[in-house]
PDB file of C-alpha atoms in Angstrom:
ATOM      1  CA  MET A  22      -4.301  -4.451 -34.378  1.00  0.00           C
ATOM      2  CA  LYS A  23      -1.869  -4.734 -31.457  1.00  0.00           C
ATOM      3  CA  LYS A  24      -1.272  -0.971 -31.499  1.00  0.00           C
ATOM      4  CA  ILE A  25      -5.032  -0.299 -31.369  1.00  0.00           C
ATOM      5  CA  ILE A  26      -5.388  -2.629 -28.379  1.00  0.00           C
ATOM      6  CA  VAL A  27      -2.469  -0.911 -26.625  1.00  0.00           C
ATOM      7  CA  VAL A  28      -3.998   2.529 -27.260  1.00  0.00           C
ATOM      8  CA  ILE A  29      -7.400   1.386 -25.967  1.00  0.00           C
ATOM      9  CA  THR A  30      -5.819  -0.269 -22.922  1.00  0.00           C
ATOM     10  CA  LEU A  31      -3.729   2.801 -22.143  1.00  0.00           C
ATOM     11  CA  THR A  32      -6.756   5.051 -22.517  1.00  0.00           C
ATOM     12  CA  VAL A  33      -8.833   2.919 -20.142  1.00  0.00           C
ATOM     13  CA  ILE A  34      -6.000   2.762 -17.599  1.00  0.00           C
ATOM     14  CA  ASN A  35      -5.399   6.498 -17.806  1.00  0.00           C
ATOM     15  CA  VAL A  36      -9.055   7.502 -17.494  1.00  0.00           C
ATOM     16  CA  THR A  37      -9.602   5.081 -14.621  1.00  0.00           C
ATOM     17  CA  LEU A  38      -6.508   6.119 -12.708  1.00  0.00           C
ATOM     18  CA  LEU A  39      -6.922   9.832 -13.191  1.00  0.00           C
ATOM     19  CA  SER A  40     -10.624   9.758 -12.378  1.00  0.00           C
ATOM     20  CA  GLN A  41      -9.802   8.096  -9.067  1.00  0.00           C
ATOM     21  CA  GLY A  42      -7.287  10.792  -8.220  1.00  0.00           C
ATOM     22  CA  PHE A  43      -4.414   8.377  -8.753  1.00  0.00           C
ATOM     23  CA  GLN A  44      -1.786  11.088  -8.986  1.00  0.00           C
ATOM     24  CA  LYS A  45      -2.861  12.634  -5.681  1.00  0.00           C
ATOM     25  CA  LYS A  46      -2.926   9.272  -3.898  1.00  0.00           C
ATOM     26  CA  SER A  47       0.140   7.807  -5.558  1.00  0.00           C
ATOM     27  CA  LYS A  48       3.684   7.778  -4.366  1.00  0.00           C
ATOM     28  CA  ALA A  49       5.924   9.262  -7.078  1.00  0.00           C
ATOM     29  CA  GLU A  50       9.480   8.034  -7.320  1.00  0.00           C
ATOM     30  CA  ARG A  51      11.946   9.755  -9.637  1.00  0.00           C
ATOM     31  CA  ILE A  52      13.842   7.184 -11.689  1.00  0.00           C
ATOM     32  CA  GLY A  53      16.132   9.475 -13.657  1.00  0.00           C
ATOM     33  CA  ILE A  54      17.127  13.002 -14.611  1.00  0.00           C
ATOM     34  CA  TYR A  55      18.273  13.714 -18.176  1.00  0.00           C
ATOM     35  CA  GLU A  56      19.920  16.558 -20.073  1.00  0.00           C
ATOM     36  CA  LEU A  57      20.695  18.760 -17.090  1.00  0.00           C
ATOM     37  CA  GLY A  58      17.237  18.504 -15.566  1.00  0.00           C
ATOM     38  CA  ASN A  59      15.193  19.143 -18.706  1.00  0.00           C
ATOM     39  CA  TYR A  60      13.615  15.651 -18.576  1.00  0.00           C
ATOM     40  CA  TYR A  61      12.568  13.457 -15.644  1.00  0.00           C
ATOM     41  CA  LEU A  62      11.277   9.874 -15.589  1.00  0.00           C
ATOM     42  CA  TYR A  63       8.852   8.915 -12.786  1.00  0.00           C
ATOM     43  CA  LYS A  64       7.237   5.810 -11.344  1.00  0.00           C
ATOM     44  CA  HIS A  65       3.826   6.366  -9.704  1.00  0.00           C
ATOM     45  CA  SER A  66       2.602   3.626  -7.361  1.00  0.00           C
ATOM     46  CA  ALA A  67      -0.683   3.308  -5.513  1.00  0.00           C
ATOM     47  CA  ASP A  68      -2.124   0.108  -4.125  1.00  0.00           C
ATOM     48  CA  SER A  69      -1.225  -2.573  -6.687  1.00  0.00           C
ATOM     49  CA  VAL A  70      -1.033  -0.245  -9.716  1.00  0.00           C
ATOM     50  CA  THR A  71       2.173   1.242 -11.120  1.00  0.00           C
ATOM     51  CA  VAL A  72       2.277   3.778 -13.940  1.00  0.00           C
ATOM     52  CA  TYR A  73       5.266   5.535 -15.485  1.00  0.00           C
ATOM     53  CA  SER A  74       5.480   9.064 -16.825  1.00  0.00           C
ATOM     54  CA  PHE A  75       8.056  11.567 -17.934  1.00  0.00           C
ATOM     55  CA  THR A  76       8.185  15.318 -17.752  1.00  0.00           C
ATOM     56  CA  MET A  77       9.847  17.599 -20.249  1.00  0.00           C
ATOM     57  CA  ARG A  78      10.373  21.322 -20.588  1.00  0.00           C
ATOM     58  CA  ASP A  79       7.890  23.127 -22.766  1.00  0.00           C
ATOM     59  CA  LYS A  80       8.857  24.167 -26.293  1.00  0.00           C
ATOM     60  CA  GLU A  81      10.381  27.408 -25.026  1.00  0.00           C
ATOM     61  CA  TYR A  82      12.443  25.666 -22.328  1.00  0.00           C
ATOM     62  CA  ASN A  83      10.703  27.814 -19.739  1.00  0.00           C
ATOM     63  CA  SER A  84      12.402  26.941 -16.472  1.00  0.00           C
ATOM     64  CA  ASN A  85       9.110  26.947 -14.579  1.00  0.00           C
ATOM     65  CA  ASN A  86       6.975  24.997 -17.025  1.00  0.00           C
ATOM     66  CA  PHE A  87       7.216  21.208 -17.243  1.00  0.00           C
ATOM     67  CA  ILE A  88       4.801  19.092 -19.251  1.00  0.00           C
ATOM     68  CA  GLN A  89       3.869  15.643 -17.936  1.00  0.00           C
ATOM     69  CA  VAL A  90       3.319  12.738 -20.312  1.00  0.00           C
ATOM     70  CA  ILE A  91       1.726   9.627 -18.775  1.00  0.00           C
ATOM     71  CA  ILE A  92       2.786   6.421 -20.510  1.00  0.00           C
ATOM     72  CA  GLY A  93       1.506   3.288 -18.736  1.00  0.00           C
ATOM     73  CA  ASN A  94       2.871   0.189 -17.027  1.00  0.00           C
ATOM     74  CA  LYS A  95       6.475  -0.992 -17.367  1.00  0.00           C
ATOM     75  CA  GLU A  96       5.971  -3.073 -20.520  1.00  0.00           C
ATOM     76  CA  GLU A  97       4.021  -0.282 -22.227  1.00  0.00           C
ATOM     77  CA  THR A  98       6.677   2.256 -21.243  1.00  0.00           C
ATOM     78  CA  ILE A  99       9.514   0.138 -22.635  1.00  0.00           C
ATOM     79  CA  GLU A 100       7.524  -0.414 -25.832  1.00  0.00           C
ATOM     80  CA  PHE A 101       6.852   3.334 -26.099  1.00  0.00           C
ATOM     81  CA  PHE A 102      10.564   4.206 -25.906  1.00  0.00           C
ATOM     82  CA  GLU A 103      11.523   1.441 -28.353  1.00  0.00           C
ATOM     83  CA  ASN A 104       8.921   2.722 -30.847  1.00  0.00           C
ATOM     84  CA  PHE A 105      10.034   6.307 -30.219  1.00  0.00           C
ATOM     85  CA  ILE A 106      13.636   5.434 -31.155  1.00  0.00           C
ATOM     86  CA  VAL A 107      12.582   3.567 -34.318  1.00  0.00           C
ATOM     87  CA  THR A 108      10.276   6.428 -35.309  1.00  0.00           C
ATOM     88  CA  ILE A 109      12.908   9.119 -34.841  1.00  0.00           C
ATOM     89  CA  ASP A 110      15.283   7.193 -37.125  1.00  0.00           C
ATOM     90  CA  SER A 111      12.724   6.770 -39.903  1.00  0.00           C
ATOM     91  CA  MET A 112      10.747  10.018 -39.800  1.00  0.00           C
ATOM     92  CA  GLU A 113      10.934  12.646 -42.503  1.00  0.00           C
ATOM     93  CA  LYS A 114      10.283  16.376 -42.505  1.00  0.00           C
ATOM     94  CA  GLY A 115       6.543  17.040 -42.245  1.00  0.00           C
ATOM     95  CA  ASP A 116       5.650  13.691 -40.611  1.00  0.00           C
ATOM     96  CA  GLN A 117       2.947  13.584 -37.938  1.00  0.00           C
ATOM     97  CA  PHE A 118       1.901  10.439 -36.097  1.00  0.00           C
ATOM     98  CA  GLU A 119       0.125   8.885 -33.138  1.00  0.00           C
ATOM     99  CA  LEU A 120       2.372   8.081 -30.211  1.00  0.00           C
ATOM    100  CA  GLY A 121       0.024   5.491 -28.688  1.00  0.00           C
ATOM    101  CA  LEU A 122      -0.232   7.388 -25.422  1.00  0.00           C
ATOM    102  CA  PRO A 123      -3.393   7.503 -23.300  1.00  0.00           C
ATOM    103  CA  GLU A 124      -3.846  11.271 -23.377  1.00  0.00           C
ATOM    104  CA  GLY A 125      -4.081  11.400 -27.161  1.00  0.00           C
ATOM    105  CA  ASN A 126      -0.614  12.877 -27.480  1.00  0.00           C
ATOM    106  CA  LYS A 127       0.532  13.441 -31.058  1.00  0.00           C
ATOM    107  CA  GLY A 128       4.064  13.361 -32.370  1.00  0.00           C
ATOM    108  CA  PHE A 129       5.577  15.380 -35.177  1.00  0.00           C
ATOM    109  CA  TYR A 130       8.948  15.878 -36.844  1.00  0.00           C
ATOM    110  CA  TYR A 131      10.889  18.702 -35.244  1.00  0.00           C
ATOM    111  CA  ASN A 132      14.401  19.825 -36.141  1.00  0.00           C
ATOM    112  CA  LEU A 133      16.249  21.509 -33.297  1.00  0.00           C
ATOM    113  CA  LEU A 134      19.514  23.053 -34.472  1.00  0.00           C
ATOM    114  CA  GLY A 135      20.070  20.245 -36.963  1.00  0.00           C
ATOM    115  CA  VAL A 136      19.128  17.427 -34.558  1.00  0.00           C
ATOM    116  CA  LYS A 137      16.073  15.333 -35.377  1.00  0.00           C
ATOM    117  CA  THR A 138      13.663  15.372 -32.465  1.00  0.00           C
ATOM    118  CA  ILE A 139      10.054  14.426 -31.951  1.00  0.00           C
ATOM    119  CA  GLY A 140       7.717  17.189 -30.889  1.00  0.00           C
ATOM    120  CA  ILE A 141       5.072  15.887 -28.478  1.00  0.00           C
ATOM    121  CA  THR A 142       1.749  17.649 -28.030  1.00  0.00           C
ATOM    122  CA  VAL A 143       0.086  17.085 -24.690  1.00  0.00           C
ATOM    123  CA  GLY A 144      -3.598  16.207 -24.747  1.00  0.00           C
ATOM    124  CA  ASN A 145      -5.782  18.979 -26.072  1.00  0.00           C
ATOM    125  CA  ILE A 146      -4.261  21.816 -24.063  1.00  0.00           C
ATOM    126  CA  GLY A 147      -2.061  23.070 -26.885  1.00  0.00           C
ATOM    127  CA  GLU A 148       1.252  22.659 -25.052  1.00  0.00           C
ATOM    128  CA  TRP A 149       4.130  20.765 -26.547  1.00  0.00           C
ATOM    129  CA  GLY A 150       7.719  19.872 -25.908  1.00  0.00           C
ATOM    130  CA  PHE A 151      10.299  17.816 -27.735  1.00  0.00           C
ATOM    131  CA  MET A 152      12.618  14.925 -27.062  1.00  0.00           C
ATOM    132  CA  ASN A 153      15.617  13.564 -28.917  1.00  0.00           C
ATOM    133  CA  LYS A 154      16.917  10.041 -29.403  1.00  0.00           C
ATOM    134  CA  THR A 155      19.617  10.327 -26.718  1.00  0.00           C
ATOM    135  CA  VAL A 156      17.104  11.140 -23.984  1.00  0.00           C
ATOM    136  CA  ALA A 157      14.784   8.332 -25.146  1.00  0.00           C
ATOM    137  CA  ASN A 158      17.706   5.854 -25.153  1.00  0.00           C
ATOM    138  CA  ASN A 159      18.718   6.841 -21.622  1.00  0.00           C
ATOM    139  CA  MET A 160      15.133   6.533 -20.360  1.00  0.00           C
ATOM    140  CA  LEU A 161      14.833   3.131 -22.036  1.00  0.00           C
ATOM    141  CA  LYS A 162      18.029   1.925 -20.313  1.00  0.00           C
ATOM    142  CA  ASP A 163      16.691   3.040 -16.934  1.00  0.00           C
ATOM    143  CA  MET A 164      13.317   1.383 -17.596  1.00  0.00           C
ATOM    144  CA  ARG A 165      14.988  -1.922 -18.395  1.00  0.00           C
ATOM    145  CA  LYS A 166      16.889  -1.741 -15.080  1.00  0.00           C
ATOM    146  CA  GLU A 167      13.724  -0.837 -13.147  1.00  0.00           C
ATOM    147  CA  LYS A 168      12.444  -3.586 -10.809  1.00  0.00           C
TER     148      LYS A 168
END
């Protein structure tokens, strides 16, 4: 029940913010850079609203193509990374799951050179990237320090 409420809340926040041109009006502040610039964590602020997102390289690690994943407010972002870490520890080959993100992002088991990672599809545009537990842990640490 709680997860459904979070998904609905995130969806409403995302649709509202994006429809108002939030990203164009917002001030983006980079919180962290991870794995040699393959992942970035951002804080977007406009008026009294703050939303967090991360960018990751696409599945081919194309140096010019980053994929943005919008998460939500600070509490939702911390919860996302905590769930991400638990999921990566318990997932099995072939697993697919909802990530609870506002853009309808889906997660799936992905093995990258023997390292368990979560593949993340972005909305309905057919792009995807992947993230491992180390990156998620580092983002979670930075989110907990964030004021």
